[in-house]
Amino acid sequence: MDARKGSEPAPTKNQTTAERTSERELVVTRTINGPARIVFEAFTRPERLRQWWVPKSFGLSLLSCEADVRVGGRYRLVFSHGGSEPMEFYGRYIEVTPHSRLAWTNEEGGESGAVTTVTFEDKGGQTLLVMHDLYPSKEALEATVASGATGSTTETLDQLDEFVFTLGASVES
């Protein structure tokens, strides 16, 4: 049982910032209310990732979540929306440093796929999370922004923050 439920107020909702740092780069920053170890595990354990990754407002269902989190390992997420054909997001892990850094390719876009690097910096029980997307071209980043794909980031990180908080003391011990 979660020792925090009922005894602690909900965490303060932290701000998510997104900044285009060059013509090919987008950097998203957010403080998450939980230690870096737990936040890292939320990204790397499929049973945890599936609990927060899909933005609820999009009406998507996560049909499959596979992650072999090691350098050279692969990931694959399969989503559906109503009766539409399933969509796949997949790639490989190119850097894995437990509890501090994770990087992967986004291969579903072919040549236009970004490389995502996430850093997890422990800040006294909270985690400074920085997601850095490097696109192969200015046009690839602009196409992603125009598609609205970056609009779900705040909601997704809100869900991560809530999920990490609900894990509570039972996971931290």
mmCIF file of C-alpha atoms in Angstrom:
data_model
loop_
_atom_site.group_PDB
_atom_site.id
_atom_site.type_symbol
_atom_site.label_atom_id
_atom_site.label_comp_id
_atom_site.label_asym_id
_atom_site.label_seq_id
_atom_site.Cartn_x
_atom_site.Cartn_y
_atom_site.Cartn_z
ATOM 1 C CA MET A 1 0.000 0.000 0.000
ATOM 2 C CA ASP A 2 1.220 3.535 -0.792
ATOM 3 C CA ALA A 3 2.112 5.204 2.473
ATOM 4 C CA ARG A 4 1.776 8.648 0.861
ATOM 5 C CA LYS A 5 -1.857 8.385 -0.188
ATOM 6 C CA GLY A 6 -4.036 10.387 2.088
ATOM 7 C CA SER A 7 -1.097 11.618 4.147
ATOM 8 C CA GLU A 8 0.615 13.938 1.685
ATOM 9 C CA PRO A 9 -0.965 16.466 -0.645
ATOM 10 C CA ALA A 10 -0.646 15.972 -4.375
ATOM 11 C CA PRO A 11 2.683 17.202 -5.725
ATOM 12 C CA THR A 12 3.069 20.722 -7.002
ATOM 13 C CA LYS A 13 2.516 20.758 -10.747
ATOM 14 C CA ASN A 14 5.812 21.702 -12.322
ATOM 15 C CA GLN A 15 6.223 23.676 -15.508
ATOM 16 C CA THR A 16 7.365 22.048 -18.730
ATOM 17 C CA THR A 17 9.461 24.248 -20.998
ATOM 18 C CA ALA A 18 10.278 23.582 -24.632
ATOM 19 C CA GLU A 19 12.941 25.513 -26.462
ATOM 20 C CA ARG A 20 14.238 25.264 -29.960
ATOM 21 C CA THR A 21 17.978 25.562 -29.351
ATOM 22 C CA SER A 22 19.049 25.385 -33.002
ATOM 23 C CA GLU A 23 17.432 24.765 -36.354
ATOM 24 C CA ARG A 24 17.639 20.992 -35.694
ATOM 25 C CA GLU A 25 17.224 20.754 -31.914
ATOM 26 C CA LEU A 26 14.328 20.851 -29.497
ATOM 27 C CA VAL A 27 14.979 20.710 -25.733
ATOM 28 C CA VAL A 28 12.222 20.026 -23.184
ATOM 29 C CA THR A 29 12.881 20.545 -19.474
ATOM 30 C CA ARG A 30 10.772 19.532 -16.493
ATOM 31 C CA THR A 31 11.251 18.871 -12.790
ATOM 32 C CA ILE A 32 9.636 15.582 -11.764
ATOM 33 C CA ASN A 33 8.519 15.005 -8.163
ATOM 34 C CA GLY A 34 10.562 11.894 -7.470
ATOM 35 C CA PRO A 35 14.157 10.656 -7.324
ATOM 36 C CA ALA A 36 16.146 10.109 -10.521
ATOM 37 C CA ARG A 37 16.309 6.337 -9.952
ATOM 38 C CA ILE A 38 12.510 6.042 -10.001
ATOM 39 C CA VAL A 39 12.081 8.402 -12.961
ATOM 40 C CA PHE A 40 14.718 6.477 -14.930
ATOM 41 C CA GLU A 41 12.912 3.207 -14.174
ATOM 42 C CA ALA A 42 9.644 4.761 -15.393
ATOM 43 C CA PHE A 43 11.377 5.207 -18.768
ATOM 44 C CA THR A 44 13.109 1.830 -18.875
ATOM 45 C CA ARG A 45 10.705 -0.740 -17.442
ATOM 46 C CA PRO A 46 7.921 -1.536 -19.946
ATOM 47 C CA GLU A 47 5.342 -2.238 -17.213
ATOM 48 C CA ARG A 48 5.934 1.283 -15.901
ATOM 49 C CA LEU A 49 6.360 3.060 -19.240
ATOM 50 C CA ARG A 50 2.951 1.867 -20.433
ATOM 51 C CA GLN A 51 1.297 3.503 -17.396
ATOM 52 C CA TRP A 52 2.196 7.086 -18.331
ATOM 53 C CA TRP A 53 3.610 7.436 -21.857
ATOM 54 C CA VAL A 54 0.368 7.774 -23.877
ATOM 55 C CA PRO A 55 -1.324 11.206 -23.566
ATOM 56 C CA LYS A 56 -4.802 10.431 -22.210
ATOM 57 C CA SER A 57 -6.479 13.253 -24.123
ATOM 58 C CA PHE A 58 -5.473 11.701 -27.466
ATOM 59 C CA GLY A 59 -7.777 8.692 -27.016
ATOM 60 C CA LEU A 60 -4.997 6.269 -27.924
ATOM 61 C CA SER A 61 -4.579 2.745 -26.635
ATOM 62 C CA LEU A 62 -1.134 1.276 -26.121
ATOM 63 C CA LEU A 63 -1.404 -2.224 -27.574
ATOM 64 C CA SER A 64 2.206 -3.273 -27.080
ATOM 65 C CA CYS A 65 5.217 -1.944 -25.192
ATOM 66 C CA GLU A 66 8.557 -3.700 -25.604
ATOM 67 C CA ALA A 67 11.904 -2.348 -24.402
ATOM 68 C CA ASP A 68 15.257 -4.105 -24.280
ATOM 69 C CA VAL A 69 17.054 -1.278 -22.507
ATOM 70 C CA ARG A 70 20.741 -1.814 -23.213
ATOM 71 C CA VAL A 71 23.080 -0.317 -25.792
ATOM 72 C CA GLY A 72 21.982 -1.847 -29.093
ATOM 73 C CA GLY A 73 18.702 -3.080 -27.596
ATOM 74 C CA ARG A 74 15.444 -2.241 -29.348
ATOM 75 C CA TYR A 75 12.131 -0.730 -28.315
ATOM 76 C CA ARG A 76 8.730 -0.902 -29.976
ATOM 77 C CA LEU A 77 5.473 0.804 -28.985
ATOM 78 C CA VAL A 78 2.248 0.040 -30.863
ATOM 79 C CA PHE A 79 -0.756 2.368 -30.520
ATOM 80 C CA SER A 80 -4.276 2.368 -31.878
ATOM 81 C CA HIS A 81 -6.945 5.027 -32.090
ATOM 82 C CA GLY A 82 -10.467 3.691 -32.393
ATOM 83 C CA GLY A 83 -10.705 1.463 -35.453
ATOM 84 C CA SER A 84 -7.675 2.926 -37.229
ATOM 85 C CA GLU A 85 -4.653 0.930 -38.261
ATOM 86 C CA PRO A 86 -2.121 0.540 -35.432
ATOM 87 C CA MET A 87 0.813 2.978 -35.403
ATOM 88 C CA GLU A 88 4.294 1.836 -34.447
ATOM 89 C CA PHE A 89 7.112 3.782 -32.853
ATOM 90 C CA TYR A 90 10.420 1.961 -32.709
ATOM 91 C CA GLY A 91 14.158 2.313 -32.596
ATOM 92 C CA ARG A 92 17.231 1.265 -30.686
ATOM 93 C CA TYR A 93 19.002 2.383 -27.550
ATOM 94 C CA ILE A 94 22.357 4.012 -28.245
ATOM 95 C CA GLU A 95 23.278 5.074 -24.703
ATOM 96 C CA VAL A 96 22.174 3.707 -21.328
ATOM 97 C CA THR A 97 23.695 5.075 -18.123
ATOM 98 C CA PRO A 98 21.491 3.888 -15.235
ATOM 99 C CA HIS A 99 19.638 6.619 -13.396
ATOM 100 C CA SER A 100 21.310 9.470 -15.297
ATOM 101 C CA ARG A 101 21.178 9.231 -19.107
ATOM 102 C CA LEU A 102 19.246 7.421 -21.826
ATOM 103 C CA ALA A 103 19.405 7.909 -25.608
ATOM 104 C CA TRP A 104 17.504 6.235 -28.424
ATOM 105 C CA THR A 105 16.803 6.517 -32.130
ATOM 106 C CA ASN A 106 13.324 7.196 -33.515
ATOM 107 C CA GLU A 107 13.310 5.036 -36.639
ATOM 108 C CA GLU A 108 9.625 5.105 -37.579
ATOM 109 C CA GLY A 109 10.260 8.346 -39.479
ATOM 110 C CA GLY A 110 12.948 6.756 -41.622
ATOM 111 C CA GLU A 111 15.627 9.294 -42.526
ATOM 112 C CA SER A 112 13.694 12.065 -40.736
ATOM 113 C CA GLY A 113 13.756 10.396 -37.309
ATOM 114 C CA ALA A 114 15.301 12.227 -34.389
ATOM 115 C CA VAL A 115 17.726 10.983 -31.788
ATOM 116 C CA THR A 116 16.321 11.531 -28.286
ATOM 117 C CA THR A 117 18.621 11.945 -25.293
ATOM 118 C CA VAL A 118 17.143 12.209 -21.803
ATOM 119 C CA THR A 119 19.139 13.186 -18.737
ATOM 120 C CA PHE A 120 17.979 12.598 -15.168
ATOM 121 C CA GLU A 121 19.601 14.834 -12.536
ATOM 122 C CA ASP A 122 18.775 14.168 -8.902
ATOM 123 C CA LYS A 123 17.863 17.386 -7.076
ATOM 124 C CA GLY A 124 17.138 16.441 -3.460
ATOM 125 C CA GLY A 125 14.321 13.958 -4.060
ATOM 126 C CA GLN A 126 13.221 15.555 -7.322
ATOM 127 C CA THR A 127 14.575 14.980 -10.808
ATOM 128 C CA LEU A 128 15.537 17.595 -13.365
ATOM 129 C CA LEU A 129 14.555 15.858 -16.598
ATOM 130 C CA VAL A 130 15.938 17.213 -19.868
ATOM 131 C CA MET A 131 14.785 15.677 -23.171
ATOM 132 C CA HIS A 132 16.910 16.661 -26.139
ATOM 133 C CA ASP A 133 15.663 15.790 -29.650
ATOM 134 C CA LEU A 134 18.185 16.182 -32.462
ATOM 135 C CA TYR A 135 16.613 15.985 -35.922
ATOM 136 C CA PRO A 136 18.575 15.189 -39.080
ATOM 137 C CA SER A 137 17.462 18.467 -40.702
ATOM 138 C CA LYS A 138 15.664 21.737 -40.072
ATOM 139 C CA GLU A 139 12.817 20.479 -42.272
ATOM 140 C CA ALA A 140 12.396 17.291 -40.205
ATOM 141 C CA LEU A 141 12.017 19.319 -36.997
ATOM 142 C CA GLU A 142 9.613 21.751 -38.662
ATOM 143 C CA ALA A 143 7.496 18.856 -39.978
ATOM 144 C CA THR A 144 7.306 17.351 -36.482
ATOM 145 C CA VAL A 145 6.282 20.665 -34.935
ATOM 146 C CA ALA A 146 3.713 21.286 -37.710
ATOM 147 C CA SER A 147 2.161 17.825 -37.173
ATOM 148 C CA GLY A 148 1.398 18.701 -33.552
ATOM 149 C CA ALA A 149 3.462 15.776 -32.292
ATOM 150 C CA THR A 150 5.324 18.000 -29.835
ATOM 151 C CA GLY A 151 2.061 19.287 -28.313
ATOM 152 C CA SER A 152 1.559 16.194 -26.185
ATOM 153 C CA THR A 153 4.834 16.575 -24.291
ATOM 154 C CA THR A 154 3.434 18.634 -21.406
ATOM 155 C CA GLU A 155 0.550 16.224 -20.864
ATOM 156 C CA THR A 156 2.839 13.196 -21.064
ATOM 157 C CA LEU A 157 5.242 14.670 -18.502
ATOM 158 C CA ASP A 158 2.307 15.618 -16.251
ATOM 159 C CA GLN A 159 1.305 11.944 -16.373
ATOM 160 C CA LEU A 160 4.883 10.869 -15.606
ATOM 161 C CA ASP A 161 4.959 13.215 -12.614
ATOM 162 C CA GLU A 162 1.656 11.814 -11.301
ATOM 163 C CA PHE A 163 2.788 8.235 -11.905
ATOM 164 C CA VAL A 164 6.110 8.690 -10.082
ATOM 165 C CA PHE A 165 4.302 10.314 -7.169
ATOM 166 C CA THR A 166 1.797 7.451 -6.884
ATOM 167 C CA LEU A 167 4.614 4.885 -6.750
ATOM 168 C CA GLY A 168 5.312 6.381 -3.347
ATOM 169 C CA ALA A 169 7.315 4.952 -0.489
ATOM 170 C CA SER A 170 6.729 1.319 -1.473
ATOM 171 C CA VAL A 171 9.062 1.702 -4.475
ATOM 172 C CA GLU A 172 11.576 3.964 -2.754
ATOM 173 C CA SER A 173 12.366 1.462 -0.007
#
